[in-house]
mmCIF file of C-alpha atoms in Angstrom:
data_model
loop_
_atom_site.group_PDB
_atom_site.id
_atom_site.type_symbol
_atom_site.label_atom_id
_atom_site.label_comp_id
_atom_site.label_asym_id
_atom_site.label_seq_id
_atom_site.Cartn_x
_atom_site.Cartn_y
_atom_site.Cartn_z
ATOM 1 C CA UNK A 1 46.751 119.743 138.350
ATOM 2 C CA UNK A 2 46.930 120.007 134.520
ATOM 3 C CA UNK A 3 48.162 122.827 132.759
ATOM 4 C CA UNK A 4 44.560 123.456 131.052
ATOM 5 C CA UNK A 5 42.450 122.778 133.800
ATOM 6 C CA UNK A 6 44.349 125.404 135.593
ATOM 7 C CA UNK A 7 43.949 127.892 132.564
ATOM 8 C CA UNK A 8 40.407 126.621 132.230
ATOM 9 C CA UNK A 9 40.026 127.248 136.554
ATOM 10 C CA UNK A 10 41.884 130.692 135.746
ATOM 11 C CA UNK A 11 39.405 131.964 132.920
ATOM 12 C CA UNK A 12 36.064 130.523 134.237
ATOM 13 C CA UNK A 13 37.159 132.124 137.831
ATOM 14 C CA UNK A 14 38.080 135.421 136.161
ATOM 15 C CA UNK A 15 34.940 135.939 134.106
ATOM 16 C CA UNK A 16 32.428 134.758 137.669
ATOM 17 C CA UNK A 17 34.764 137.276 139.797
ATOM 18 C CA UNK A 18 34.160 140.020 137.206
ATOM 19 C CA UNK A 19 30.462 139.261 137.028
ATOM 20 C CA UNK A 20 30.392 139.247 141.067
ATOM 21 C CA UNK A 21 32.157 142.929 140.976
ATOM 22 C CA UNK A 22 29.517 144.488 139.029
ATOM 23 C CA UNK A 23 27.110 142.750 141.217
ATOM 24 C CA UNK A 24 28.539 143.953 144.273
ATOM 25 C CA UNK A 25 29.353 147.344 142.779
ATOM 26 C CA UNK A 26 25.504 147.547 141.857
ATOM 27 C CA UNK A 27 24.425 146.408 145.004
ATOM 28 C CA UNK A 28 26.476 148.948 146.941
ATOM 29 C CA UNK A 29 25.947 151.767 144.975
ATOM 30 C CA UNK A 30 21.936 151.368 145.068
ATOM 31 C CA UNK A 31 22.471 151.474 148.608
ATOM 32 C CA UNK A 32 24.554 154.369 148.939
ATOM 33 C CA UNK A 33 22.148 156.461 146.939
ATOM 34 C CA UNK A 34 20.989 158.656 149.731
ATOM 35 C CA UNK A 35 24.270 159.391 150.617
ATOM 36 C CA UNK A 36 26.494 162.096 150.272
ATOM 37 C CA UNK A 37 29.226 161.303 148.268
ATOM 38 C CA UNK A 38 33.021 162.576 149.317
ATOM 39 C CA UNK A 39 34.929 165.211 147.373
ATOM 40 C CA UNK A 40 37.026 164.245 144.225
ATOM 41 C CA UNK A 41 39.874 164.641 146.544
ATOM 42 C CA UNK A 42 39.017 161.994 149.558
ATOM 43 C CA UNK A 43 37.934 159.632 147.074
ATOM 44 C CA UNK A 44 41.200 159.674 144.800
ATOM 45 C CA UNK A 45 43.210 159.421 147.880
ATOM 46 C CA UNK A 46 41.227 156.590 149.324
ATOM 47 C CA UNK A 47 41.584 154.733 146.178
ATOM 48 C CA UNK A 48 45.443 155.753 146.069
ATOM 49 C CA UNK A 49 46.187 154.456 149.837
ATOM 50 C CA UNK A 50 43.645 151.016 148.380
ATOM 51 C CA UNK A 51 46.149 150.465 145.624
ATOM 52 C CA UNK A 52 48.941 150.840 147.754
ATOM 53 C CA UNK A 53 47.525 147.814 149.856
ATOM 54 C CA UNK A 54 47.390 145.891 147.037
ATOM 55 C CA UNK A 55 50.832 146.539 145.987
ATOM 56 C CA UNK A 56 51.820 145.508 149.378
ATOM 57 C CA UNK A 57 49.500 142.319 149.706
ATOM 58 C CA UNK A 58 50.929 140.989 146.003
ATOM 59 C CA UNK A 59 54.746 141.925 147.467
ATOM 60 C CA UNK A 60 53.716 139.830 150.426
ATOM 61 C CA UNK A 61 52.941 136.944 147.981
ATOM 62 C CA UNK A 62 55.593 136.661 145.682
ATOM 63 C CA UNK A 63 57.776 136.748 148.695
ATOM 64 C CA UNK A 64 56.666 133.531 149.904
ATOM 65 C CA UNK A 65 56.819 132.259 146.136
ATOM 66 C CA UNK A 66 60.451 133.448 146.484
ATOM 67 C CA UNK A 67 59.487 135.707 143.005
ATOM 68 C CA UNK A 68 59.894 138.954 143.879
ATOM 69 C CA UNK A 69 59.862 141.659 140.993
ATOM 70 C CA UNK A 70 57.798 139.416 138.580
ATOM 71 C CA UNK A 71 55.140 141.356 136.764
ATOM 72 C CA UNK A 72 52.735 138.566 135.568
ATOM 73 C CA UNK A 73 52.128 137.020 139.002
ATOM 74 C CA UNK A 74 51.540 140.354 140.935
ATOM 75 C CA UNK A 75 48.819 141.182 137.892
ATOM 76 C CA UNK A 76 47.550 136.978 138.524
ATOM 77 C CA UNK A 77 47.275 138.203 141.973
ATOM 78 C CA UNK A 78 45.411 141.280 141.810
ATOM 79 C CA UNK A 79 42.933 139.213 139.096
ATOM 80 C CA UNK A 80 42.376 136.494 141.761
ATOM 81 C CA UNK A 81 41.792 139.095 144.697
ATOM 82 C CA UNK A 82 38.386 139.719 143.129
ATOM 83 C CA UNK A 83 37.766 136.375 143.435
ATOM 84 C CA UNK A 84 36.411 137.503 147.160
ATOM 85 C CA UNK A 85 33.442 138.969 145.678
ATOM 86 C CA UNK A 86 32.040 135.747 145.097
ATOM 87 C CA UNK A 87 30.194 133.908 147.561
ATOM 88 C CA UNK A 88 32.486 131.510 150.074
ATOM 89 C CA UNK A 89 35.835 132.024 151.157
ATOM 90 C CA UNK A 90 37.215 129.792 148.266
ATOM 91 C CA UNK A 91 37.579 131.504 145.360
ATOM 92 C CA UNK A 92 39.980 133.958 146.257
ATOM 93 C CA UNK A 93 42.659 131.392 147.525
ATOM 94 C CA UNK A 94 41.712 128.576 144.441
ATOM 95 C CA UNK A 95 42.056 131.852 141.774
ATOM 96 C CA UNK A 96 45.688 132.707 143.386
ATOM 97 C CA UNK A 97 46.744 128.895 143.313
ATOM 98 C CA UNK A 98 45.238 128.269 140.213
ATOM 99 C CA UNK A 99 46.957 131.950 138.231
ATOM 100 C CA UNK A 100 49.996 130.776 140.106
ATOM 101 C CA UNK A 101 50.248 127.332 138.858
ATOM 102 C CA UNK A 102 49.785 128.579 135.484
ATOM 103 C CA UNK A 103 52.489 131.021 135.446
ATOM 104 C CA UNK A 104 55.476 128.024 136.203
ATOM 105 C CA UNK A 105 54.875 127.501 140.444
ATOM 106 C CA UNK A 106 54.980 123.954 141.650
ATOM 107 C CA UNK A 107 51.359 123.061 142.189
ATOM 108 C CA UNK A 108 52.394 121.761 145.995
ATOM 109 C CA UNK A 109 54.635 125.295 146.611
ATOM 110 C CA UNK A 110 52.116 127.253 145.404
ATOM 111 C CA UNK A 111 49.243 125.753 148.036
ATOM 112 C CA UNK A 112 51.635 125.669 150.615
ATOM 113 C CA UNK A 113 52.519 129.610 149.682
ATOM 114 C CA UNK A 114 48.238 130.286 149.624
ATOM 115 C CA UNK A 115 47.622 128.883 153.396
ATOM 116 C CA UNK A 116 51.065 130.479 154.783
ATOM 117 C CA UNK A 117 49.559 133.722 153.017
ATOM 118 C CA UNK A 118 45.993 133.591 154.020
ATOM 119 C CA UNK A 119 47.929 133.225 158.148
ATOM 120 C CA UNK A 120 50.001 135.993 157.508
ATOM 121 C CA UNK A 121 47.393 138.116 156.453
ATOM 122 C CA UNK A 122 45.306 137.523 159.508
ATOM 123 C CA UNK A 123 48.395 138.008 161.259
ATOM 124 C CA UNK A 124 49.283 141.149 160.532
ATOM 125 C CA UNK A 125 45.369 142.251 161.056
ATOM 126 C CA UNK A 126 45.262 140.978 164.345
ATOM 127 C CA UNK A 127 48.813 142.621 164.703
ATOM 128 C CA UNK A 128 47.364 146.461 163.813
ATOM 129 C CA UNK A 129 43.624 145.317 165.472
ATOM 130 C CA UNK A 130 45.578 145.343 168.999
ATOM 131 C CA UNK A 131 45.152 148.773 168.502
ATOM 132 C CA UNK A 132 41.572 148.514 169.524
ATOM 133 C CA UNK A 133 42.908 147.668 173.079
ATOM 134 C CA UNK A 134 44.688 150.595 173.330
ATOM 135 C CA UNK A 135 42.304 153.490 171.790
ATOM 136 C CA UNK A 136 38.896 151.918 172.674
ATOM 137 C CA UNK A 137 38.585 153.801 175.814
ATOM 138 C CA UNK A 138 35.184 154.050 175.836
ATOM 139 C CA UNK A 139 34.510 150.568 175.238
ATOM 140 C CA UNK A 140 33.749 147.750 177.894
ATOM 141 C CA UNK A 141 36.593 146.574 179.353
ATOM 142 C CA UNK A 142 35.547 142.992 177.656
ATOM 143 C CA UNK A 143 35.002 144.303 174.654
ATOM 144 C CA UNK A 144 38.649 145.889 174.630
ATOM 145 C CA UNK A 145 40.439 142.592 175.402
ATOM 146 C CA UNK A 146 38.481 140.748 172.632
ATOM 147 C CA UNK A 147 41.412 141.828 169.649
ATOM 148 C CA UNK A 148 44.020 140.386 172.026
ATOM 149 C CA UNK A 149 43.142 137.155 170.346
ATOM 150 C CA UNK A 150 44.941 138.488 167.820
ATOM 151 C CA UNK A 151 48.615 137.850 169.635
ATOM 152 C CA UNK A 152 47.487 134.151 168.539
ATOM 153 C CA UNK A 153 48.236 133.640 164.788
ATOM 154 C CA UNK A 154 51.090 135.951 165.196
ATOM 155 C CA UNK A 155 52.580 132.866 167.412
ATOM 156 C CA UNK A 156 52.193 131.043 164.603
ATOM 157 C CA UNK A 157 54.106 131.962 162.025
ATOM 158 C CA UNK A 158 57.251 129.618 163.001
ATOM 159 C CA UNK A 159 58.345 127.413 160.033
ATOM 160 C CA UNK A 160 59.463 124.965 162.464
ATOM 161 C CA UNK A 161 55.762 124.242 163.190
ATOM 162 C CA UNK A 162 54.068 124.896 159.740
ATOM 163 C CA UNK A 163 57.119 122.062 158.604
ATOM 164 C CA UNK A 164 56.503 119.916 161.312
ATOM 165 C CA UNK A 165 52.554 120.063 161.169
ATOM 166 C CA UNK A 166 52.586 119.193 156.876
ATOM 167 C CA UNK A 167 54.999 116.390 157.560
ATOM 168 C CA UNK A 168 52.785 114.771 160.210
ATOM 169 C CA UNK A 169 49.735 115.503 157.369
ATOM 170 C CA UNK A 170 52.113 114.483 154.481
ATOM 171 C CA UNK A 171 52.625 111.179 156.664
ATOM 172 C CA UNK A 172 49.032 110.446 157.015
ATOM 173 C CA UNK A 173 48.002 111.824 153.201
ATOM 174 C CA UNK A 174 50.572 111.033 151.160
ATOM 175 C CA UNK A 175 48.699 113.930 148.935
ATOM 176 C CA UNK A 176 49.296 116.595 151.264
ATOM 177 C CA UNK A 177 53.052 118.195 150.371
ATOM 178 C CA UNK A 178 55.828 117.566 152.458
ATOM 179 C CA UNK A 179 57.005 120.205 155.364
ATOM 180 C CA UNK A 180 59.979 120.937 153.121
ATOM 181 C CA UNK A 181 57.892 123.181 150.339
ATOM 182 C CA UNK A 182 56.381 125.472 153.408
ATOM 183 C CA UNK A 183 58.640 128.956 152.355
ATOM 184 C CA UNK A 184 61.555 129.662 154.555
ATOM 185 C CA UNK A 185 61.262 131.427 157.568
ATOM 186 C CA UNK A 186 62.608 135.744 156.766
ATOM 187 C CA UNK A 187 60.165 134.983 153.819
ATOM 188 C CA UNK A 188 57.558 134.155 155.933
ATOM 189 C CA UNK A 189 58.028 137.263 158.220
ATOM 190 C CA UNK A 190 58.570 139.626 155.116
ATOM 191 C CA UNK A 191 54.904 138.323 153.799
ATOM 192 C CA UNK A 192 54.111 139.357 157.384
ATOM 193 C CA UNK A 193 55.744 142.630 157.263
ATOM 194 C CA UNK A 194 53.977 143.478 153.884
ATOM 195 C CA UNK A 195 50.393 142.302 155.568
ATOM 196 C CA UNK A 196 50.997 145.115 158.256
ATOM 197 C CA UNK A 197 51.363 147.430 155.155
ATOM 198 C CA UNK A 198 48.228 146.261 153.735
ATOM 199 C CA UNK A 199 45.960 146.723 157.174
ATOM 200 C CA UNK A 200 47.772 150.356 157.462
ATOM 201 C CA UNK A 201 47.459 151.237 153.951
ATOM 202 C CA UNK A 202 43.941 149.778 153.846
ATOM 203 C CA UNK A 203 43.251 151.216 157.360
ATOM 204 C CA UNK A 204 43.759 154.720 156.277
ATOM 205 C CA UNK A 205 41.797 154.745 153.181
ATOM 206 C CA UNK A 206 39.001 154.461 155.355
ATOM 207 C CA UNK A 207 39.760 157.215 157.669
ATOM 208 C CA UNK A 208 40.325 159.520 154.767
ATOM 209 C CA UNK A 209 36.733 158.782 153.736
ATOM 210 C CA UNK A 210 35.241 158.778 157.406
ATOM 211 C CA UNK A 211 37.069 162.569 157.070
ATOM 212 C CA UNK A 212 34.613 163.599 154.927
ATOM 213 C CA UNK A 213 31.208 162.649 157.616
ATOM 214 C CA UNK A 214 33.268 163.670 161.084
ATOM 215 C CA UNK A 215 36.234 164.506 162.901
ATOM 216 C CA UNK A 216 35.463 162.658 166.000
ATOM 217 C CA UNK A 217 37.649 159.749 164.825
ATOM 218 C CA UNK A 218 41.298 159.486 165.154
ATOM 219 C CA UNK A 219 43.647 157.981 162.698
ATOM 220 C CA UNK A 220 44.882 155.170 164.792
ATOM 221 C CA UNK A 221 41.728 154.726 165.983
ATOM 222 C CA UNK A 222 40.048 154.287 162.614
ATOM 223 C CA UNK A 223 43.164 151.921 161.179
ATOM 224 C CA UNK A 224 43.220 149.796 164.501
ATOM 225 C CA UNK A 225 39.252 149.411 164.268
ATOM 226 C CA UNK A 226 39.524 148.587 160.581
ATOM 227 C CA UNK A 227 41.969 146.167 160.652
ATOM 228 C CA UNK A 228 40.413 144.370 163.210
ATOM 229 C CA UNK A 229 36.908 144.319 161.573
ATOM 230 C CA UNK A 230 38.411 143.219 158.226
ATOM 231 C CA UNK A 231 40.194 140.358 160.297
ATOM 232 C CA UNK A 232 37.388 138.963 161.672
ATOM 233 C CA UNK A 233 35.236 139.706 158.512
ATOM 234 C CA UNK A 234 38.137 137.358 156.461
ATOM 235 C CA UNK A 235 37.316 134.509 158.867
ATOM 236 C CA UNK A 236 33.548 135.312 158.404
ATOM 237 C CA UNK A 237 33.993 132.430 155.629
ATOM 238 C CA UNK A 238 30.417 132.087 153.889
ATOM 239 C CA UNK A 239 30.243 135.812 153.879
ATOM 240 C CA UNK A 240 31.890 137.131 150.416
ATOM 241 C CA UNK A 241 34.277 140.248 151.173
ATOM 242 C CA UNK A 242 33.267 139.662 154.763
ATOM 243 C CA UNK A 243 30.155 142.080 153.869
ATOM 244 C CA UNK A 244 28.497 142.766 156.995
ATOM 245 C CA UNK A 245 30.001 141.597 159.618
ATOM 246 C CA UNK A 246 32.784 144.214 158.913
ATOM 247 C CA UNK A 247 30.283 146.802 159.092
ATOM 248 C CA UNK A 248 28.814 145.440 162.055
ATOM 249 C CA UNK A 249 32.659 145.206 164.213
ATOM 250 C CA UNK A 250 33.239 148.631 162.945
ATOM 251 C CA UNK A 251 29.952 150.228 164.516
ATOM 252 C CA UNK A 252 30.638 148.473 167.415
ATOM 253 C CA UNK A 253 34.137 149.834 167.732
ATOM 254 C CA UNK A 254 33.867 153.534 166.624
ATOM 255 C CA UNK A 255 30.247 153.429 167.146
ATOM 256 C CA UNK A 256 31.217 155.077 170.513
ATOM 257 C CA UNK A 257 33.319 157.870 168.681
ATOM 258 C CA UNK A 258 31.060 158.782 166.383
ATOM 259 C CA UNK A 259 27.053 158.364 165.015
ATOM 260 C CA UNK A 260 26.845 154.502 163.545
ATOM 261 C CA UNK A 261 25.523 156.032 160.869
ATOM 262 C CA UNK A 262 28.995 158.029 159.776
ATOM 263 C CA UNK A 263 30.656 154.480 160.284
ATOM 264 C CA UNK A 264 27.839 152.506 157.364
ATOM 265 C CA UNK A 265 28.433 155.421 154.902
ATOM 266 C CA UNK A 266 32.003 155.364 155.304
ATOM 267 C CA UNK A 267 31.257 151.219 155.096
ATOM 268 C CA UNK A 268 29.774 151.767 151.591
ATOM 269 C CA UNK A 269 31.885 154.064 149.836
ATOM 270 C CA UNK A 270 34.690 152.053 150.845
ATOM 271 C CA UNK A 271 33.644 149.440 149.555
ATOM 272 C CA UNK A 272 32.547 151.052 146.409
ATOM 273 C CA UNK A 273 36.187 152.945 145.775
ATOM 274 C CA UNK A 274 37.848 149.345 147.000
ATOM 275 C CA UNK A 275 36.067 147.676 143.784
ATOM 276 C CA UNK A 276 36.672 150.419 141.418
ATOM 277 C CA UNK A 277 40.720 150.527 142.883
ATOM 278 C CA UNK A 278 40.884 146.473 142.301
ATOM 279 C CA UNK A 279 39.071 145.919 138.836
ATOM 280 C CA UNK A 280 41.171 149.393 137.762
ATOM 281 C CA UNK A 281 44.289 147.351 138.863
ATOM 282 C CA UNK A 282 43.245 144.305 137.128
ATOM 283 C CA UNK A 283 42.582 145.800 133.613
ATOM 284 C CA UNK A 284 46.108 148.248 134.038
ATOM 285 C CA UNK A 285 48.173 144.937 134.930
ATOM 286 C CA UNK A 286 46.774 142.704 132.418
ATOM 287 C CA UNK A 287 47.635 145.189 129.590
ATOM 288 C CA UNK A 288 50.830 145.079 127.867
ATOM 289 C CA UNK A 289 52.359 141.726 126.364
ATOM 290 C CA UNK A 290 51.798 138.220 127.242
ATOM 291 C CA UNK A 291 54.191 136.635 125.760
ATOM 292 C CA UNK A 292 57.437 138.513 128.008
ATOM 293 C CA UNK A 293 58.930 135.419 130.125
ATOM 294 C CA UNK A 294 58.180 135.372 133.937
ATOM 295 C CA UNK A 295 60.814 137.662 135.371
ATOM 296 C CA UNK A 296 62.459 136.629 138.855
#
C-alpha cells in the first residue's frame, strides 16, 4: 500500500472515528440521563483502571511488531482503537494496519501482527471469561459451560500453525504473506499475557462502577462476567463496540447476582468513562513533536 494512501486511510479514519465518539458519547449519555451518576471518586478510578487497559492492549501490540518502547505507534494505536466506534468490525483493525504502515512496519508484518492481535485478544478474554464457570453458581448448569469455548483460541496461539496455515494461503494467493512474517512465538504469548491485563484491568473498571448501584457482586465475578461479555461482543462483528450484546451477556450473567437494571447502568457509564478515557488518551499521545524518529 502507498505511503499516502495509508496517510490518506490514517486521516480520513481518524476524523470518521472521532465523529463516531461524539456520536456514541451523545447517544449514551441521552440514555443515561435518568441515572444516577457515580461519585468523582468511582469514576476517576474507573477511567484510571480503563487507561491502564489500554496501556496494556498497545504493549501487547508493539510486542508482536517486535517495537517495544516506541512512543508514536502506542499513540497510532490508541488513535485507531476508536476506530470501534464506527459501524463493522473493520475499522479498528484497517486504522491499526494502516497508522502502523505509516510509521515504517512492513505492510505484510503489520497485517500479519493485526490478525495474531485480534486472536490474542479473544484469547485472553476467553482466558479470564472461564471465570464464569467457576462463580456462576446460580446459573444453569448449560449456561455455565458455555465460556468453556473459550479454552479454544487459547489452543491456538502456536506459531507452528499460524506459519503453517499462511504458507498453505501464501501458496494458493501469492498475495497473502508468507508463514515466515507471523511474529515469533514468546512474542506471541507476551501479546497474550498483556490481553489478560487488558480483560483484568478492563474487568475491574466495571466493578468499581457496579460499586456504586450494589454490593451483591463480587470482584471476580464482575471481571470474569465482563471479560466474557466483551469477548463475545468483539465477535458480534456488525455491532460497533459490541453495543448490546455486551449488555445483554452481562445481564444474563450477573443478572442472577444482582437487579438487571444495576448491570445496564453500570453498562452505560462504562461505556461513557471508556470514551472519555480513549479520546483523553488520544489527544495526550498525539501532543508533543512529530518529527522525533520512531524509537525501538
Amino acid at each position: 500500500m502507498a505511503p499516502g494512501i495509508t496517510r490518506a486511510l490514517r486521516v480520513t479514519l481518524g476524523l470518521a472515528a472521532l465523529v463516531a465518539c461524539v456520536v456514541a458519547f451523545t447517544q449514551t449519555w441521552d440514555r443515561s440521563r435518568d441515572l444516577v451518576i457515580p461519585g468523582w471518586e468511582k469514576l476517576l478510578g474507573a477511567g484510571v483502571l480503563i487507561l491502564v487497559g489500554l496501556v496494556c492492549g498497545a504493549n501487547g501490540w508493539l510486542y508482536l511488531l517486535e517495537r517495544r518502547g516506541s512512543r508514536r505507534l502506542a499513540a497510532t494505536f490508541y488513535l485507531s482503537q476508536i476506530g470501534k466506534y464506527l459501524p463493522g468490525a473493520i475499522w479498528q483493525p484497517a486504522g491499526q494496519l494502516a497508522m502502523a504502515v505509516t510509521e515504517g512496519v512492513p505492510a505484510p508484518t503489520a497485517s500479519t501482527a493485526v490478525a495474531v492481535y485480534m486472536l490474542t485478544l479473544i484469547a485472553a478474554g476467553g482466558t479470564v471469561g472461564l471465570g464464569v464457570a467457576i462463580s456462576g453458581a446460580d446459573l444453569p448448569l448449560a449456561a455455565r459451560l458455555v465460556p468453556l469455548a473459550g479454552l479454544v483460541p487459547i489452543a491456538l496461539l502456536r506459531r507452528a500453525w499460524m506459519s503453517r496455515m499462511l504458507d498453505r494461503l501464501h501458496a494458493r494467493v501469492p498475495r497473502v504473506p508468507s508463514g515466515e512474517v507471523v511474529p515469533g512465538q514468546p512474542a506471541i504469548l507476551a501479546s497474550y499475557l498483556w490481553g489478560i491485563g487488558v480483560m483484568i484491568a478492563t474487568g475491574a473498571a466495571f466493578y468499581v462502577l457496579a460499586t456504586a448501584y450494589t454490593s451483591d457482586v463480587g470482584p471476580a465475578t464482575a471481571v470474569a462476567a465482563f471479560a466474557f461479555a466483551w469477548t463475545v461482543g468483539f465477535l458480534a462483528i456488525p455491532v460497533p463496540a459490541g453495543l448490546g450484546v455486551r449488555e445483554a451477556l452481562l445481564v444474563a450473567t450477573l443478572g442472577s447476582a444482582t437487579r438487571p437494571g444495576v448491570v445496564l447502568a453500570t453498562s452505560l457509564v462504562y461505556r461513557l468513562v471508556s470514551i472519555v478515557a480513549e479520546v483523553g488518551m488520544v489527544g495526550v499521545t498525539r501532543i508533543g513533536p512529530r518529527s522525533r524518529p520512531l524509537e525501538e
